[in-house]
mmCIF file of N, CA and C in Angstrom:
data_model
loop_
_atom_site.group_PDB
_atom_site.id
_atom_site.type_symbol
_atom_site.label_atom_id
_atom_site.label_comp_id
_atom_site.label_asym_id
_atom_site.label_seq_id
_atom_site.Cartn_x
_atom_site.Cartn_y
_atom_site.Cartn_z
ATOM 1 N N UNK A 1 -95.099 111.394 -87.503
ATOM 2 C CA UNK A 1 -96.310 112.565 -87.829
ATOM 3 C C UNK A 1 -96.308 113.260 -86.246
ATOM 4 N N UNK A 2 -96.615 114.289 -86.362
ATOM 5 C CA UNK A 2 -97.273 115.464 -85.629
ATOM 6 C C UNK A 2 -98.519 115.223 -84.733
ATOM 7 N N UNK A 3 -98.748 116.221 -84.287
ATOM 8 C CA UNK A 3 -100.510 116.786 -83.976
ATOM 9 C C UNK A 3 -100.825 117.536 -85.217
ATOM 10 N N UNK A 4 -102.216 117.623 -84.892
ATOM 11 C CA UNK A 4 -102.579 118.727 -86.144
ATOM 12 C C UNK A 4 -103.734 119.381 -85.074
ATOM 13 N N UNK A 5 -103.372 120.868 -85.654
ATOM 14 C CA UNK A 5 -104.514 121.576 -84.940
ATOM 15 C C UNK A 5 -105.335 122.653 -86.511
ATOM 16 N N UNK A 6 -106.402 122.609 -85.693
ATOM 17 C CA UNK A 6 -107.644 122.931 -86.174
ATOM 18 C C UNK A 6 -107.822 124.566 -85.891
ATOM 19 N N UNK A 7 -108.363 125.781 -86.961
ATOM 20 C CA UNK A 7 -108.650 126.563 -86.296
ATOM 21 C C UNK A 7 -110.296 126.923 -87.483
ATOM 22 N N UNK A 8 -111.328 127.217 -86.982
ATOM 23 C CA UNK A 8 -112.364 127.334 -87.852
ATOM 24 C C UNK A 8 -113.468 128.172 -87.210
ATOM 25 N N UNK A 9 -113.399 129.045 -88.052
ATOM 26 C CA UNK A 9 -114.211 130.714 -88.231
ATOM 27 C C UNK A 9 -115.754 130.196 -88.805
ATOM 28 N N UNK A 10 -116.957 130.155 -87.557
ATOM 29 C CA UNK A 10 -118.215 130.172 -88.325
ATOM 30 C C UNK A 10 -119.098 131.931 -88.259
ATOM 31 N N UNK A 11 -119.769 132.560 -89.288
ATOM 32 C CA UNK A 11 -120.202 133.475 -88.975
ATOM 33 C C UNK A 11 -121.810 132.893 -89.036
ATOM 34 N N UNK A 12 -122.711 133.769 -87.445
ATOM 35 C CA UNK A 12 -123.684 133.102 -87.352
ATOM 36 C C UNK A 12 -124.904 133.856 -88.482
ATOM 37 N N UNK A 13 -125.460 133.435 -88.180
ATOM 38 C CA UNK A 13 -126.591 135.040 -89.564
ATOM 39 C C UNK A 13 -127.244 135.733 -88.010
ATOM 40 N N UNK A 14 -127.089 136.559 -88.362
ATOM 41 C CA UNK A 14 -127.192 138.154 -87.603
ATOM 42 C C UNK A 14 -128.001 137.448 -86.797
ATOM 43 N N UNK A 15 -127.572 137.836 -85.314
ATOM 44 C CA UNK A 15 -128.347 138.010 -84.382
ATOM 45 C C UNK A 15 -128.374 136.392 -83.445
ATOM 46 N N UNK A 16 -127.671 135.074 -83.721
ATOM 47 C CA UNK A 16 -128.057 134.148 -83.670
ATOM 48 C C UNK A 16 -126.711 133.451 -83.159
ATOM 49 N N UNK A 17 -126.038 133.993 -82.758
ATOM 50 C CA UNK A 17 -124.362 133.814 -82.386
ATOM 51 C C UNK A 17 -124.570 132.799 -80.892
ATOM 52 N N UNK A 18 -125.473 132.879 -80.270
ATOM 53 C CA UNK A 18 -125.853 131.636 -79.106
ATOM 54 C C UNK A 18 -126.220 130.881 -79.743
ATOM 55 N N UNK A 19 -127.269 131.462 -80.429
ATOM 56 C CA UNK A 19 -127.896 129.527 -81.195
ATOM 57 C C UNK A 19 -127.192 129.036 -81.278
ATOM 58 N N UNK A 20 -126.003 129.131 -82.203
ATOM 59 C CA UNK A 20 -125.126 128.470 -82.841
ATOM 60 C C UNK A 20 -124.327 127.663 -81.992
ATOM 61 N N UNK A 21 -123.949 128.300 -81.265
ATOM 62 C CA UNK A 21 -123.271 127.810 -79.857
ATOM 63 C C UNK A 21 -123.981 126.778 -78.758
ATOM 64 N N UNK A 22 -125.616 126.974 -79.417
ATOM 65 C CA UNK A 22 -126.100 125.786 -78.540
ATOM 66 C C UNK A 22 -126.369 124.717 -79.277
ATOM 67 N N UNK A 23 -126.571 124.911 -80.756
ATOM 68 C CA UNK A 23 -126.675 123.779 -81.738
ATOM 69 C C UNK A 23 -125.493 122.794 -81.071
ATOM 70 N N UNK A 24 -124.485 123.148 -80.569
ATOM 71 C CA UNK A 24 -122.972 122.705 -80.957
ATOM 72 C C UNK A 24 -122.673 121.966 -79.579
ATOM 73 N N UNK A 25 -124.126 122.124 -78.526
ATOM 74 C CA UNK A 25 -123.931 121.245 -77.262
ATOM 75 C C UNK A 25 -123.563 120.205 -77.010
ATOM 76 N N UNK A 26 -124.106 119.288 -78.023
ATOM 77 C CA UNK A 26 -124.345 117.121 -77.993
ATOM 78 C C UNK A 26 -122.979 117.228 -77.598
ATOM 79 N N UNK A 27 -121.897 118.090 -78.639
ATOM 80 C CA UNK A 27 -120.940 117.470 -78.987
ATOM 81 C C UNK A 27 -120.235 117.293 -77.462
ATOM 82 N N UNK A 28 -120.082 118.447 -76.667
ATOM 83 C CA UNK A 28 -119.572 118.600 -75.499
ATOM 84 C C UNK A 28 -120.315 117.938 -74.168
ATOM 85 N N UNK A 29 -120.875 116.634 -74.605
ATOM 86 C CA UNK A 29 -121.587 115.939 -73.343
ATOM 87 C C UNK A 29 -121.296 114.585 -73.781
ATOM 88 N N UNK A 30 -119.674 114.604 -74.041
ATOM 89 C CA UNK A 30 -119.218 113.240 -74.309
ATOM 90 C C UNK A 30 -118.535 112.709 -75.353
ATOM 91 N N UNK A 31 -119.498 113.141 -76.209
ATOM 92 C CA UNK A 31 -119.415 112.554 -77.646
ATOM 93 C C UNK A 31 -117.802 112.967 -78.305
ATOM 94 N N UNK A 32 -117.401 114.434 -78.535
ATOM 95 C CA UNK A 32 -115.978 114.422 -78.532
ATOM 96 C C UNK A 32 -114.808 113.336 -77.529
ATOM 97 N N UNK A 33 -115.017 113.450 -76.497
ATOM 98 C CA UNK A 33 -114.364 112.009 -75.667
ATOM 99 C C UNK A 33 -114.037 110.807 -76.075
ATOM 100 N N UNK A 34 -115.468 110.396 -76.432
ATOM 101 C CA UNK A 34 -115.492 108.886 -77.335
ATOM 102 C C UNK A 34 -114.683 108.670 -78.258
ATOM 103 N N UNK A 35 -114.407 110.242 -79.000
ATOM 104 C CA UNK A 35 -113.235 110.112 -80.452
ATOM 105 C C UNK A 35 -111.739 109.892 -80.368
ATOM 106 N N UNK A 36 -111.291 108.521 -80.607
ATOM 107 C CA UNK A 36 -109.738 108.319 -80.046
ATOM 108 C C UNK A 36 -109.008 109.577 -80.820
ATOM 109 N N UNK A 37 -108.244 109.992 -79.962
ATOM 110 C CA UNK A 37 -107.083 111.148 -81.157
ATOM 111 C C UNK A 37 -107.676 112.054 -81.226
ATOM 112 N N UNK A 38 -109.097 113.062 -80.824
ATOM 113 C CA UNK A 38 -109.493 114.142 -80.618
ATOM 114 C C UNK A 38 -109.121 115.035 -79.321
ATOM 115 N N UNK A 39 -107.879 115.504 -78.870
ATOM 116 C CA UNK A 39 -107.196 115.615 -77.827
ATOM 117 C C UNK A 39 -107.818 116.943 -77.290
ATOM 118 N N UNK A 40 -108.415 118.221 -77.851
ATOM 119 C CA UNK A 40 -108.907 119.560 -77.658
ATOM 120 C C UNK A 40 -110.062 120.107 -78.444
ATOM 121 N N UNK A 41 -111.146 120.215 -78.436
ATOM 122 C CA UNK A 41 -112.276 120.493 -78.696
ATOM 123 C C UNK A 41 -112.617 121.832 -78.603
ATOM 124 N N UNK A 42 -112.518 122.928 -78.804
ATOM 125 C CA UNK A 42 -113.210 124.214 -77.830
ATOM 126 C C UNK A 42 -113.865 125.232 -78.484
ATOM 127 N N UNK A 43 -115.179 125.406 -78.174
ATOM 128 C CA UNK A 43 -116.041 126.721 -78.759
ATOM 129 C C UNK A 43 -115.709 127.833 -77.990
ATOM 130 N N UNK A 44 -115.420 129.162 -79.023
ATOM 131 C CA UNK A 44 -115.318 130.776 -78.522
ATOM 132 C C UNK A 44 -116.284 131.416 -79.443
ATOM 133 N N UNK A 45 -116.918 132.970 -78.505
ATOM 134 C CA UNK A 45 -117.647 133.186 -78.904
ATOM 135 C C UNK A 45 -116.716 134.666 -78.191
ATOM 136 N N UNK A 46 -116.537 135.437 -80.024
ATOM 137 C CA UNK A 46 -116.085 136.675 -80.027
ATOM 138 C C UNK A 46 -116.644 137.813 -79.655
ATOM 139 N N UNK A 47 -115.866 138.195 -78.107
ATOM 140 C CA UNK A 47 -116.288 138.866 -77.318
ATOM 141 C C UNK A 47 -116.574 140.848 -78.113
ATOM 142 N N UNK A 48 -116.144 140.675 -79.025
ATOM 143 C CA UNK A 48 -116.686 142.052 -79.710
ATOM 144 C C UNK A 48 -118.144 141.646 -80.962
ATOM 145 N N UNK A 49 -117.829 140.197 -81.107
ATOM 146 C CA UNK A 49 -118.664 139.920 -81.885
ATOM 147 C C UNK A 49 -119.266 138.515 -81.666
ATOM 148 N N UNK A 50 -120.758 138.646 -81.251
ATOM 149 C CA UNK A 50 -121.079 137.579 -80.418
ATOM 150 C C UNK A 50 -121.552 136.827 -81.919
ATOM 151 N N UNK A 51 -121.396 136.980 -83.038
ATOM 152 C CA UNK A 51 -121.883 136.296 -84.577
ATOM 153 C C UNK A 51 -120.327 135.754 -84.663
ATOM 154 N N UNK A 52 -119.964 136.013 -84.244
ATOM 155 C CA UNK A 52 -118.275 135.234 -84.706
ATOM 156 C C UNK A 52 -117.874 133.706 -83.702
ATOM 157 N N UNK A 53 -117.714 132.563 -84.096
ATOM 158 C CA UNK A 53 -118.169 132.080 -83.368
ATOM 159 C C UNK A 53 -116.404 131.061 -83.998
ATOM 160 N N UNK A 54 -115.767 130.469 -83.255
ATOM 161 C CA UNK A 54 -114.570 130.035 -83.604
ATOM 162 C C UNK A 54 -114.360 128.932 -82.609
ATOM 163 N N UNK A 55 -113.199 127.698 -83.578
ATOM 164 C CA UNK A 55 -113.130 126.359 -83.072
ATOM 165 C C UNK A 55 -111.576 126.402 -82.814
ATOM 166 N N UNK A 56 -111.191 125.739 -81.296
ATOM 167 C CA UNK A 56 -109.692 125.646 -81.926
ATOM 168 C C UNK A 56 -110.187 123.841 -81.608
ATOM 169 N N UNK A 57 -109.124 123.337 -81.972
ATOM 170 C CA UNK A 57 -109.255 121.740 -82.144
ATOM 171 C C UNK A 57 -107.799 121.693 -82.505
ATOM 172 N N UNK A 58 -107.376 120.749 -81.367
ATOM 173 C CA UNK A 58 -106.074 119.785 -81.509
ATOM 174 C C UNK A 58 -105.742 118.336 -81.536
ATOM 175 N N UNK A 59 -105.939 117.591 -82.859
ATOM 176 C CA UNK A 59 -105.710 115.493 -82.972
ATOM 177 C C UNK A 59 -104.329 115.521 -82.610
ATOM 178 N N UNK A 60 -104.613 113.980 -82.430
ATOM 179 C CA UNK A 60 -103.028 113.113 -82.166
ATOM 180 C C UNK A 60 -102.623 113.454 -83.564
ATOM 181 N N UNK A 61 -103.022 113.311 -84.595
ATOM 182 C CA UNK A 61 -102.154 112.847 -85.612
ATOM 183 C C UNK A 61 -103.387 112.908 -87.188
ATOM 184 N N UNK A 62 -103.215 113.218 -88.440
ATOM 185 C CA UNK A 62 -103.538 113.131 -89.481
ATOM 186 C C UNK A 62 -105.239 112.145 -89.523
ATOM 187 N N UNK A 63 -104.744 111.202 -88.980
ATOM 188 C CA UNK A 63 -105.992 110.456 -88.725
ATOM 189 C C UNK A 63 -106.611 110.568 -87.947
ATOM 190 N N UNK A 64 -106.802 110.831 -86.796
ATOM 191 C CA UNK A 64 -107.689 111.466 -85.481
ATOM 192 C C UNK A 64 -108.257 112.937 -86.429
ATOM 193 N N UNK A 65 -107.730 113.856 -87.002
ATOM 194 C CA UNK A 65 -108.408 114.627 -87.871
ATOM 195 C C UNK A 65 -109.660 114.254 -88.902
ATOM 196 N N UNK A 66 -109.083 113.131 -89.682
ATOM 197 C CA UNK A 66 -109.678 112.235 -90.692
ATOM 198 C C UNK A 66 -110.648 111.614 -89.772
ATOM 199 N N UNK A 67 -110.930 110.863 -89.193
ATOM 200 C CA UNK A 67 -112.071 110.471 -88.242
ATOM 201 C C UNK A 67 -113.052 111.415 -87.870
ATOM 202 N N UNK A 68 -112.927 112.329 -87.126
ATOM 203 C CA UNK A 68 -113.144 113.063 -86.947
ATOM 204 C C UNK A 68 -114.446 113.655 -87.632
ATOM 205 N N UNK A 69 -113.433 114.243 -89.160
ATOM 206 C CA UNK A 69 -114.260 115.457 -90.092
ATOM 207 C C UNK A 69 -115.249 113.811 -90.753
ATOM 208 N N UNK A 70 -115.043 112.960 -90.383
ATOM 209 C CA UNK A 70 -115.968 112.309 -91.527
ATOM 210 C C UNK A 70 -116.926 110.955 -90.158
ATOM 211 N N UNK A 71 -116.779 111.612 -88.719
ATOM 212 C CA UNK A 71 -117.312 110.719 -87.820
ATOM 213 C C UNK A 71 -118.885 111.109 -87.859
ATOM 214 N N UNK A 72 -119.446 110.432 -86.705
ATOM 215 C CA UNK A 72 -120.756 110.231 -86.619
ATOM 216 C C UNK A 72 -121.081 112.040 -85.930
ATOM 217 N N UNK A 73 -120.400 112.482 -85.268
ATOM 218 C CA UNK A 73 -120.913 113.688 -84.340
ATOM 219 C C UNK A 73 -120.969 114.690 -85.310
ATOM 220 N N UNK A 74 -120.252 114.840 -85.924
ATOM 221 C CA UNK A 74 -120.284 115.892 -87.073
ATOM 222 C C UNK A 74 -121.794 115.867 -88.472
ATOM 223 N N UNK A 75 -121.996 114.917 -88.411
ATOM 224 C CA UNK A 75 -122.908 114.573 -89.444
ATOM 225 C C UNK A 75 -124.102 114.207 -88.405
ATOM 226 N N UNK A 76 -123.939 114.503 -87.240
ATOM 227 C CA UNK A 76 -125.477 114.794 -86.591
ATOM 228 C C UNK A 76 -125.370 115.987 -86.376
ATOM 229 N N UNK A 77 -124.983 116.947 -85.955
ATOM 230 C CA UNK A 77 -124.395 118.454 -86.226
ATOM 231 C C UNK A 77 -125.006 118.662 -86.811
ATOM 232 N N UNK A 78 -124.773 118.638 -88.016
ATOM 233 C CA UNK A 78 -124.981 119.315 -89.064
ATOM 234 C C UNK A 78 -126.352 119.626 -89.480
ATOM 235 N N UNK A 79 -127.510 118.461 -89.562
ATOM 236 C CA UNK A 79 -128.907 119.566 -89.964
ATOM 237 C C UNK A 79 -129.297 120.561 -88.442
ATOM 238 N N UNK A 80 -128.865 120.672 -87.658
ATOM 239 C CA UNK A 80 -129.107 121.461 -86.517
ATOM 240 C C UNK A 80 -128.662 122.620 -86.979
ATOM 241 N N UNK A 81 -127.696 123.110 -88.406
ATOM 242 C CA UNK A 81 -126.913 124.628 -88.164
ATOM 243 C C UNK A 81 -127.704 124.719 -88.883
ATOM 244 N N UNK A 82 -129.261 124.869 -89.852
ATOM 245 C CA UNK A 82 -129.952 125.154 -90.956
ATOM 246 C C UNK A 82 -130.499 126.803 -90.305
ATOM 247 N N UNK A 83 -129.843 127.374 -90.632
ATOM 248 C CA UNK A 83 -130.322 128.993 -90.163
ATOM 249 C C UNK A 83 -129.681 129.730 -89.275
ATOM 250 N N UNK A 84 -129.050 129.044 -88.893
ATOM 251 C CA UNK A 84 -128.181 129.945 -88.138
ATOM 252 C C UNK A 84 -126.605 130.260 -88.767
ATOM 253 N N UNK A 85 -126.070 129.695 -89.877
ATOM 254 C CA UNK A 85 -124.648 129.705 -90.586
ATOM 255 C C UNK A 85 -124.785 131.202 -91.687
ATOM 256 N N UNK A 86 -124.286 132.086 -91.762
ATOM 257 C CA UNK A 86 -124.683 132.837 -92.633
ATOM 258 C C UNK A 86 -123.364 132.827 -93.746
ATOM 259 N N UNK A 87 -122.285 132.129 -93.726
ATOM 260 C CA UNK A 87 -121.204 131.777 -94.422
ATOM 261 C C UNK A 87 -120.995 130.695 -94.436
ATOM 262 N N UNK A 88 -119.931 130.035 -95.211
ATOM 263 C CA UNK A 88 -118.860 129.521 -95.627
ATOM 264 C C UNK A 88 -117.803 129.126 -94.241
ATOM 265 N N UNK A 89 -118.003 128.234 -93.754
ATOM 266 C CA UNK A 89 -116.916 127.875 -92.282
ATOM 267 C C UNK A 89 -115.514 128.528 -93.553
ATOM 268 N N UNK A 90 -114.400 129.310 -92.423
ATOM 269 C CA UNK A 90 -113.180 129.532 -92.541
ATOM 270 C C UNK A 90 -112.100 128.975 -91.976
ATOM 271 N N UNK A 91 -111.844 127.500 -92.678
ATOM 272 C CA UNK A 91 -110.930 126.747 -92.148
ATOM 273 C C UNK A 91 -109.509 126.693 -92.343
ATOM 274 N N UNK A 92 -108.670 127.057 -90.678
ATOM 275 C CA UNK A 92 -106.841 126.514 -90.961
ATOM 276 C C UNK A 92 -106.460 125.536 -91.107
ATOM 277 N N UNK A 93 -105.851 124.553 -91.013
ATOM 278 C CA UNK A 93 -105.479 123.471 -90.502
ATOM 279 C C UNK A 93 -103.688 123.782 -90.387
ATOM 280 N N UNK A 94 -103.324 123.528 -89.193
ATOM 281 C CA UNK A 94 -102.047 123.767 -88.563
ATOM 282 C C UNK A 94 -100.687 122.668 -88.200
ATOM 283 N N UNK A 95 -100.030 123.136 -87.687
ATOM 284 C CA UNK A 95 -99.478 121.683 -87.596
ATOM 285 C C UNK A 95 -98.843 122.487 -86.026
ATOM 286 N N UNK A 96 -98.890 122.212 -85.251
ATOM 287 C CA UNK A 96 -98.121 122.785 -83.654
ATOM 288 C C UNK A 96 -97.090 122.619 -83.865
ATOM 289 N N UNK A 97 -95.862 123.790 -83.258
ATOM 290 C CA UNK A 97 -94.394 123.669 -83.158
ATOM 291 C C UNK A 97 -94.304 123.609 -81.552
ATOM 292 N N UNK A 98 -94.491 124.956 -81.032
ATOM 293 C CA UNK A 98 -94.164 124.775 -79.315
ATOM 294 C C UNK A 98 -95.198 125.579 -78.597
ATOM 295 N N UNK A 99 -96.049 125.514 -77.585
ATOM 296 C CA UNK A 99 -96.636 125.365 -76.498
ATOM 297 C C UNK A 99 -96.747 124.755 -75.212
ATOM 298 N N UNK A 100 -96.864 125.419 -74.550
ATOM 299 C CA UNK A 100 -97.543 124.357 -72.953
ATOM 300 C C UNK A 100 -98.627 123.556 -73.168
ATOM 301 N N UNK A 101 -98.449 122.635 -72.705
ATOM 302 C CA UNK A 101 -99.467 122.113 -72.475
ATOM 303 C C UNK A 101 -99.389 120.581 -74.294
ATOM 304 N N UNK A 102 -98.789 120.613 -75.204
ATOM 305 C CA UNK A 102 -98.091 119.727 -76.018
ATOM 306 C C UNK A 102 -97.878 118.798 -76.084
ATOM 307 N N UNK A 103 -97.019 118.731 -74.941
ATOM 308 C CA UNK A 103 -96.385 117.445 -74.764
ATOM 309 C C UNK A 103 -95.115 117.483 -76.106
ATOM 310 N N UNK A 104 -94.885 118.461 -76.468
ATOM 311 C CA UNK A 104 -93.751 118.276 -77.328
ATOM 312 C C UNK A 104 -92.199 118.506 -77.164
#
């Protein structure tokens, strides 16, 4: 079983891209470090559309992704997103094949 990557696009409520990024700050204060198997979790803001927020996530395997998806970090974040997200997330689950830093 190989690594699993996830790409998520969130569309912020108009003009609230920076606030949406700030709502996720607590994830990057050590919470994700405590998740076994969460290898990379990066938040991005589109340069040409500050209300387009993207995540790139890399997990050791399916179990690590499942643990993250049902873990306390995400449960704690969800209430902070009220009024900041304009649409349902667009999520794509990927299987990395080749790349620098993957160790594959």
